[in-house]
Every structure is written in C-alpha cells, then in structure tokens.
Coordinates of C-alpha atoms and ligand atoms in Angstrom, one line a residue:
M1 CA -119.3 27.4 -34.7
T2 CA -121.9 29.8 -36.1
V3 CA -121.1 33.4 -37.2
S4 CA -123.5 36.3 -37.5
Y5 CA -123.2 38.6 -40.5
K6 CA -123.7 41.5 -38.1
D7 CA -120.2 40.7 -36.6
L8 CA -118.7 40.9 -40.1
G9 CA -119.8 44.4 -40.9
L10 CA -122.4 43.2 -43.5
S11 CA -126.1 44.3 -43.9
N12 CA -129.2 42.4 -44.9
S13 CA -131.0 43.7 -48.0
R14 CA -134.2 45.1 -46.4
E15 CA -133.3 48.8 -46.2
M16 CA -131.5 48.7 -49.5
F17 CA -134.6 47.4 -51.3
K18 CA -136.8 50.0 -49.6
K19 CA -134.6 52.8 -50.8
A20 CA -134.2 51.3 -54.3
M21 CA -138.0 51.0 -54.7
E22 CA -138.5 54.7 -53.6
G23 CA -135.6 55.9 -55.7
G24 CA -136.3 54.1 -58.9
Y25 CA -133.0 52.3 -59.2
A26 CA -131.8 48.7 -58.7
I27 CA -129.1 47.2 -56.4
P28 CA -126.4 45.3 -58.3
G29 CA -126.0 41.6 -57.5
Y30 CA -122.5 40.8 -58.7
N31 CA -121.0 37.3 -58.5
F32 CA -117.5 36.5 -57.5
N33 CA -115.3 33.4 -57.3
N34 CA -111.8 34.9 -56.6
M35 CA -109.9 37.8 -55.2
E36 CA -109.6 39.9 -58.3
Q37 CA -113.3 39.8 -59.0
L38 CA -114.1 40.6 -55.3
Q39 CA -111.7 43.6 -55.3
A40 CA -113.0 45.0 -58.6
I41 CA -116.6 44.7 -57.4
V42 CA -116.2 46.3 -54.0
I43 CA -113.7 49.0 -55.1
G44 CA -115.9 49.8 -58.1
C45 CA -118.9 50.1 -55.8
A46 CA -117.0 52.1 -53.2
K47 CA -115.8 54.5 -55.9
S48 CA -119.2 55.0 -57.4
G49 CA -120.9 55.1 -54.0
S50 CA -123.2 52.2 -54.7
P51 CA -124.7 49.7 -52.3
V52 CA -123.7 46.2 -53.4
I53 CA -124.9 42.6 -53.1
L54 CA -121.9 40.2 -53.3
Q55 CA -123.2 36.9 -54.7
V56 CA -121.8 33.5 -54.1
S57 CA -123.1 30.6 -56.1
K58 CA -122.9 26.9 -55.1
G59 CA -120.3 26.6 -57.8
A60 CA -118.3 29.5 -56.2
R61 CA -118.5 27.8 -52.8
D62 CA -117.2 24.5 -54.3
Y63 CA -114.5 26.4 -56.2
A64 CA -113.1 28.8 -53.5
N65 CA -114.1 27.0 -50.3
S66 CA -116.9 28.4 -48.1
I67 CA -114.6 29.2 -45.1
L68 CA -112.2 31.2 -47.3
L69 CA -115.1 33.0 -49.0
R70 CA -116.4 34.2 -45.7
H71 CA -113.0 35.6 -44.7
M72 CA -112.6 37.2 -48.2
A73 CA -115.9 39.0 -47.8
M74 CA -114.9 40.1 -44.3
G75 CA -111.6 41.3 -45.6
A76 CA -113.3 43.2 -48.4
V77 CA -115.5 45.0 -46.0
E78 CA -112.6 46.0 -43.8
M79 CA -110.6 47.1 -46.9
V80 CA -113.3 49.4 -48.3
R81 CA -114.0 50.9 -44.9
K82 CA -110.3 51.6 -44.1
D83 CA -108.5 52.1 -47.4
Y84 CA -111.3 53.6 -49.4
N85 CA -113.0 55.4 -46.6
S86 CA -116.3 54.1 -47.7
N87 CA -119.4 53.2 -45.8
I88 CA -121.4 51.5 -48.6
P89 CA -123.8 48.8 -47.4
I90 CA -122.5 45.4 -48.4
V91 CA -124.7 42.2 -48.5
L92 CA -123.2 38.7 -48.7
H93 CA -125.8 36.6 -50.6
L94 CA -126.1 33.0 -51.6
D95 CA -127.1 32.9 -55.3
H96 CA -129.4 30.0 -56.4
G97 CA -129.4 28.1 -53.1
D98 CA -130.6 24.6 -54.0
S99 CA -131.9 23.4 -50.6
F100 CA -132.7 24.4 -47.0
E101 CA -129.4 22.8 -45.9
T102 CA -127.3 25.0 -48.2
C103 CA -129.1 28.1 -47.1
K104 CA -128.7 27.2 -43.4
A105 CA -125.0 26.5 -43.9
C106 CA -124.6 29.9 -45.5
I107 CA -126.6 31.7 -42.8
D108 CA -124.7 30.0 -40.1
S109 CA -121.4 31.0 -41.7
G110 CA -122.2 34.7 -41.9
F111 CA -124.3 35.3 -45.0
S112 CA -126.7 38.2 -44.6
S113 CA -129.0 37.1 -47.5
V114 CA -129.9 33.8 -49.2
M115 CA -131.8 32.8 -52.3
I116 CA -133.8 29.6 -52.2
D117 CA -134.3 28.6 -55.8
G118 CA -137.3 26.4 -55.8
S119 CA -138.3 27.4 -59.3
A120 CA -137.9 23.8 -60.6
L121 CA -140.3 22.4 -57.9
S122 CA -144.1 22.3 -58.0
F123 CA -145.8 25.4 -56.7
E124 CA -146.7 23.8 -53.4
D125 CA -143.2 22.3 -52.9
N126 CA -141.6 25.6 -53.8
I127 CA -143.7 27.3 -51.1
A128 CA -142.9 24.7 -48.5
E129 CA -139.1 24.8 -49.1
T130 CA -139.0 28.6 -49.3
K131 CA -141.1 29.0 -46.1
K132 CA -138.8 26.7 -44.2
V133 CA -135.8 28.9 -45.3
V134 CA -137.6 32.1 -44.4
E135 CA -138.4 30.9 -40.9
Y136 CA -134.8 30.0 -40.2
A137 CA -133.4 33.1 -41.9
H138 CA -135.8 35.7 -40.3
A139 CA -135.1 34.4 -36.8
R140 CA -131.5 35.6 -37.6
D141 CA -132.6 38.8 -39.4
V142 CA -131.3 37.4 -42.8
S143 CA -133.1 38.3 -46.0
V144 CA -134.5 35.7 -48.4
E145 CA -135.1 35.8 -52.1
G146 CA -137.5 33.3 -53.7
E147 CA -138.2 32.5 -57.3
L148 CA -141.3 31.8 -59.4
G149 CA -141.0 30.9 -63.1
V150 CA -138.0 29.3 -64.8
L151 CA -135.5 31.4 -66.7
A152 CA -135.7 30.5 -70.4
G153 CA -132.9 28.5 -72.0
I154 CA -131.9 29.2 -75.5
E155 CA -132.3 25.6 -76.5
D156 CA -135.9 25.6 -75.5
E157 CA -138.7 25.7 -78.1
V158 CA -140.6 29.0 -78.0
S159 CA -143.8 27.4 -76.6
H160 CA -141.7 25.8 -73.8
E161 CA -140.2 29.2 -73.0
V162 CA -143.6 30.9 -72.8
S163 CA -144.9 28.3 -70.4
H164 CA -141.9 29.1 -68.1
Y165 CA -142.5 32.8 -67.7
T166 CA -143.7 33.7 -64.2
R167 CA -147.5 33.4 -63.8
P168 CA -148.6 36.7 -62.3
E169 CA -151.7 35.1 -60.8
E170 CA -149.3 33.0 -58.5
V171 CA -147.1 35.7 -57.1
E172 CA -149.5 37.1 -54.4
E173 CA -150.1 33.7 -52.8
F174 CA -146.4 32.8 -53.0
V175 CA -145.3 35.9 -51.3
K176 CA -148.0 35.8 -48.6
R177 CA -147.5 32.1 -47.7
T178 CA -143.7 32.1 -47.8
G179 CA -142.9 35.5 -46.2
V180 CA -140.0 36.1 -48.7
D181 CA -138.4 39.5 -48.8
S182 CA -137.9 39.6 -52.6
L183 CA -139.0 37.6 -55.6
A184 CA -137.0 36.6 -58.7
I185 CA -139.3 36.4 -61.8
S186 CA -138.9 35.2 -65.4
I187 CA -139.7 37.8 -68.1
G188 CA -137.4 36.7 -70.9
T189 CA -133.9 36.8 -69.5
S190 CA -131.7 33.8 -69.2
H191 CA -128.3 32.9 -67.7
G192 CA -125.0 32.9 -69.7
A193 CA -123.8 34.6 -72.8
Y194 CA -126.3 33.2 -75.3
K195 CA -129.6 34.7 -74.3
F196 CA -131.3 35.2 -77.7
K197 CA -131.0 33.7 -81.2
V198 CA -130.8 36.8 -83.5
K199 CA -129.3 37.5 -86.8
P200 CA -126.2 39.8 -86.9
G201 CA -127.3 43.4 -86.4
E202 CA -130.8 42.4 -85.3
E203 CA -132.2 43.6 -81.9
P204 CA -133.1 40.9 -79.4
P205 CA -136.8 40.7 -78.5
P206 CA -137.8 43.0 -75.7
L207 CA -138.3 41.7 -72.2
R208 CA -141.9 40.9 -71.2
F209 CA -142.6 44.2 -69.4
D210 CA -146.3 43.3 -69.6
I211 CA -145.7 40.4 -67.2
L212 CA -143.6 42.6 -64.9
E213 CA -146.5 45.1 -64.8
E214 CA -149.0 42.4 -64.0
V215 CA -146.8 41.2 -61.2
E216 CA -146.4 44.8 -59.8
K217 CA -150.2 45.2 -59.8
R218 CA -150.6 42.1 -57.7
I219 CA -147.9 42.8 -55.2
P220 CA -147.4 46.6 -55.2
G221 CA -144.2 47.9 -53.7
F222 CA -142.7 44.4 -53.4
P223 CA -139.0 44.0 -54.4
I224 CA -138.6 42.1 -57.7
V225 CA -135.3 40.5 -58.8
L226 CA -134.0 40.0 -62.4
H227 CA -131.6 37.2 -63.0
G228 CA -129.7 36.6 -66.2
A229 CA -129.3 40.4 -66.8
S230 CA -125.9 40.6 -68.5
S231 CA -125.8 42.6 -71.7
V232 CA -123.0 40.5 -73.2
M233 CA -121.3 43.7 -74.3
P234 CA -120.2 43.3 -78.0
E235 CA -116.8 45.1 -77.4
Y236 CA -115.7 42.3 -75.0
V237 CA -117.1 39.5 -77.2
E238 CA -115.1 41.0 -80.1
L239 CA -111.9 41.2 -78.1
I240 CA -112.3 37.6 -77.0
N241 CA -112.8 36.5 -80.6
K242 CA -110.0 38.7 -81.8
Y243 CA -107.5 36.9 -79.5
G244 CA -108.4 33.3 -80.2
G245 CA -111.8 32.9 -78.6
A246 CA -114.9 31.5 -80.3
L247 CA -118.0 33.1 -78.9
E248 CA -120.0 33.6 -82.1
G249 CA -123.6 34.6 -81.6
A250 CA -123.3 35.6 -78.0
V251 CA -126.1 38.1 -77.2
G252 CA -127.5 39.7 -74.0
V253 CA -130.1 42.0 -72.7
P254 CA -129.7 45.6 -74.1
E255 CA -128.8 48.0 -71.3
Y256 CA -131.6 50.4 -72.0
Q257 CA -134.1 47.6 -71.2
L258 CA -132.4 47.0 -67.9
R259 CA -132.4 50.7 -67.1
K260 CA -136.2 50.7 -67.8
A261 CA -136.6 47.7 -65.5
A262 CA -134.5 49.3 -62.8
K263 CA -136.9 52.3 -62.6
S264 CA -139.8 49.9 -61.9
A265 CA -140.3 47.5 -59.0
V266 CA -137.1 45.7 -60.0
C267 CA -134.9 46.3 -57.0
K268 CA -132.0 43.9 -57.8
I269 CA -130.3 43.0 -61.0
N270 CA -127.9 40.1 -61.3
I271 CA -124.8 40.3 -63.4
D272 CA -122.2 37.6 -63.7
S273 CA -121.5 36.8 -67.4
D274 CA -120.5 40.4 -68.3
G275 CA -117.8 40.3 -65.6
R276 CA -116.6 36.9 -66.9
L277 CA -116.4 38.3 -70.4
V278 CA -114.4 41.3 -69.4
V279 CA -111.9 39.3 -67.4
T280 CA -111.5 36.7 -70.2
A281 CA -111.1 39.4 -72.9
K282 CA -108.3 41.2 -71.0
I283 CA -106.5 38.1 -70.1
R284 CA -106.6 36.9 -73.7
E285 CA -105.4 40.3 -74.9
V286 CA -102.4 40.4 -72.6
L287 CA -101.4 36.8 -73.2
A288 CA -101.7 37.2 -77.0
T289 CA -99.9 40.6 -77.2
K290 CA -97.2 39.9 -74.5
P291 CA -96.2 36.3 -75.1
K292 CA -93.2 36.5 -72.8
E293 CA -95.4 37.4 -69.8
F294 CA -95.9 34.7 -67.2
D295 CA -96.5 36.7 -64.0
P296 CA -100.2 36.2 -63.2
R297 CA -100.4 39.7 -61.8
K298 CA -99.5 41.0 -65.2
Y299 CA -102.7 39.6 -66.8
L300 CA -105.0 39.4 -63.7
G301 CA -104.2 43.0 -62.9
P302 CA -105.4 44.5 -66.2
A303 CA -108.5 42.2 -66.0
R304 CA -109.3 43.5 -62.5
E305 CA -108.8 47.1 -63.7
E306 CA -111.2 46.6 -66.6
L307 CA -113.8 44.8 -64.4
E308 CA -113.7 47.8 -62.0
K309 CA -114.6 50.1 -64.9
L310 CA -117.4 47.8 -65.9
I311 CA -118.8 47.8 -62.4
I312 CA -118.8 51.7 -62.3
H313 CA -120.4 51.8 -65.7
K314 CA -123.2 49.5 -64.7
N315 CA -123.9 51.3 -61.4
E316 CA -123.9 54.7 -63.1
N317 CA -125.6 54.0 -66.4
V318 CA -127.6 50.8 -66.1
L319 CA -128.8 50.2 -62.5
G320 CA -128.8 53.9 -61.3
S321 CA -127.3 52.8 -58.0
A322 CA -124.3 55.1 -58.1
G323 CA -124.3 57.7 -55.4
R324 CA -127.2 56.0 -53.5
A325 CA -125.2 54.3 -50.7
Ligands
G3H401 O1 -126.8 32.3 -62.0 C1 -125.7 31.7 -62.1 C2 -124.4 32.5 -61.8 O2 -124.0 33.1 -63.0 C3 -123.4 31.6 -61.2 O3 -122.9 30.7 -62.0 O4 -123.0 28.5 -60.9 O5 -121.3 28.9 -62.7 O6 -121.1 29.9 -60.4 P1 -122.0 29.4 -61.5
13P402 P1 -125.9 36.5 -66.3 O1 -125.5 35.1 -66.7 O2 -126.8 37.1 -67.3 O3 -124.8 37.4 -65.8 O4 -126.9 36.2 -65.0 C1 -126.3 36.1 -63.7 C2 -127.3 35.7 -62.7 O5 -128.5 35.7 -62.8 C3 -126.7 35.2 -61.4 O6 -127.7 34.7 -60.5
ZN403 ZN1 -129.3 33.7 -61.5

C-alpha cells in the first residue's frame, strides 16, 4: 500500500525554499531517531514559529522501523496542530538516500522529500541516479535534494580534502540535467563531532565562501544545502567530559559562519550532532548526579527539554528561521 505525504499533513520543500531564499534565512534539517528527539524538534519549531525539515537517515530507518517512523511523523504533525495550535510547515525528508530503491520506498510510504546522495559516484552516474529519483519523485510532487562534492573527513590529507570540494563548473550541468530541487555542496563542513583539527583556543578555518559564491553565480537563486553544520557547542562537550565522557578535541563550525551562510543561497542547514551532544550531556549529568534514578523519563525528560532549547536557539540565532512559518 502506498501513502501520499499530502494525506499526512506534510509539505514538500518547494515553497519553504522559495521563501527562505527571498528572506535570507535557512530552513533547519534536524535528524531524529526516537520519540524524545522528534518531540523536542517539532515543539521547539512550533514555539519559535519555524518551518522544519524532519530528517530520517538510513540508520534511523533501520533503528526505529520505517512503518513506525511514518506514524511518529504523522503523530507529530497532529500534535503540533492540535496541542500547540501551530500551523508550521513540516517536511519529512530522507537524509542521504543511498539508492533509487530507498528513495522510492520512502516516497511510497509518505515522505515529502528525499535526498539521493550520489556524491561518491562518477559525475555521469550521479546524474543518472539522481535523474531517475527526480522523475519518480516529481510525478508525486515530492522534492529531491542531490549532492555534488564529498564532505571532507578529518582523517583525509589536506590535498585530498581540497579535491573533494564541490567543483562550481559542474553545478549548472548537474542541476539542468537532473532537475533536482536543491543541491548539497561541500565547502569545508563534515559530519560528526570532529570537523577540524585545531589547537585549544584556536579558531577553525573558515568555510570556503569563495566556492559558495562561485556556485551561486552559476545557478542564481537555486537552493543550496549545507550538511555537517553542527557547531559542536563547547558547553555540551564539556558537560559530557565532566561526567565521564571522552570527547577531547571535538570541534564544529562556528555559528557566526552558519549565520552568514544562511543569509546567502544556502536555504537548508543540516544539524544532527549538536542534538546528539545535548541529549548525551543531559543524560550523563542526571545519571552521574542522581545515581538512584532508574526511570527513563527522569533522564530522557531533561534531555528532551534541553534539546528543545537548542532547537529554539538555532532557529532564532543561527538559521534565522524563527517566526518565518
Ligand atoms: O548525515 C548523517 C546524519 O547525521 C545521520 O547519521 O546515519 O548515524 O543516522 P546516521
Ligand atoms: P552534523 O554531523 O554536523 O550534525 O551534520 C548532520 C548532517 O549533515 C545530516 O545530514
Ligand atoms: Zn549529511
């Protein structure tokens, strides 16, 4: 049985990106794997009046079950509409879809947007796979995000990293031939909590805004996506380490750089690791300071509360999406 996102109260991302481009802000792409993360994200976005893209990775589908995830998203929509009296647009998006088949399965089960991540393929194979997804998705009014360039890994040699930045001379042809609705590019961000190797107190290197500007020149007004955009906020890393964690040297993208990107053609900013750090920090704190506690609600509850605060902070001060729903 196939399900359309339109029957679930979800939106695709087309209108969101149009408004974000005109308004000089970015839509948040927040990942979730469980109920507490989903609640914190949608309630935080409802309270700050922000449109939101709920992201589900392949790992999340394996972890939580794709049928359950769809019903959770449906429940989240109904909850914010009824209990929070909020009409914020909500997108359900497949993050880093690895094949046409995964994208199709998500579209058929009610996703309103999918990413086909062909960034590891050759240029021609990436175009072919992305185009195939676009044809299937657009016939159902579902948005598609493609990717060009590979996000740098901290283990890479510098020369290797440079060769993986998005090549601006490729973007126009890619967008034209595939018909994608948005494009993820690589300008120096990376996934996870260890994005840069810097000495204590040193600033991480700036993102490659020169590449972003070159891309914008070639596809003016086209929505750009930034992955790997967590800031790895030091207060949560410190809290984790204070209560038994070992995250030495974790560094992310400074928030002022993301704010700058959000004012440009960057219309979507993906944040997952920051949420993971907040949740882990609060759970560690409760378990360490209240050793007699064994009710999951007593440590998942404070984690959820802190995550909601983080979502509101990001929407208001980093993405600029607060009040734009
Ligand atoms: O881009 C990756 C996201 O942070 C999702 O991570 O594959 O561990 O769920 P995951
Ligand atoms: P972070 O690991 O920086 O949060 O990136 C998340 C992401 O890009 C999800 O697709
Ligand atoms: Zn990503």
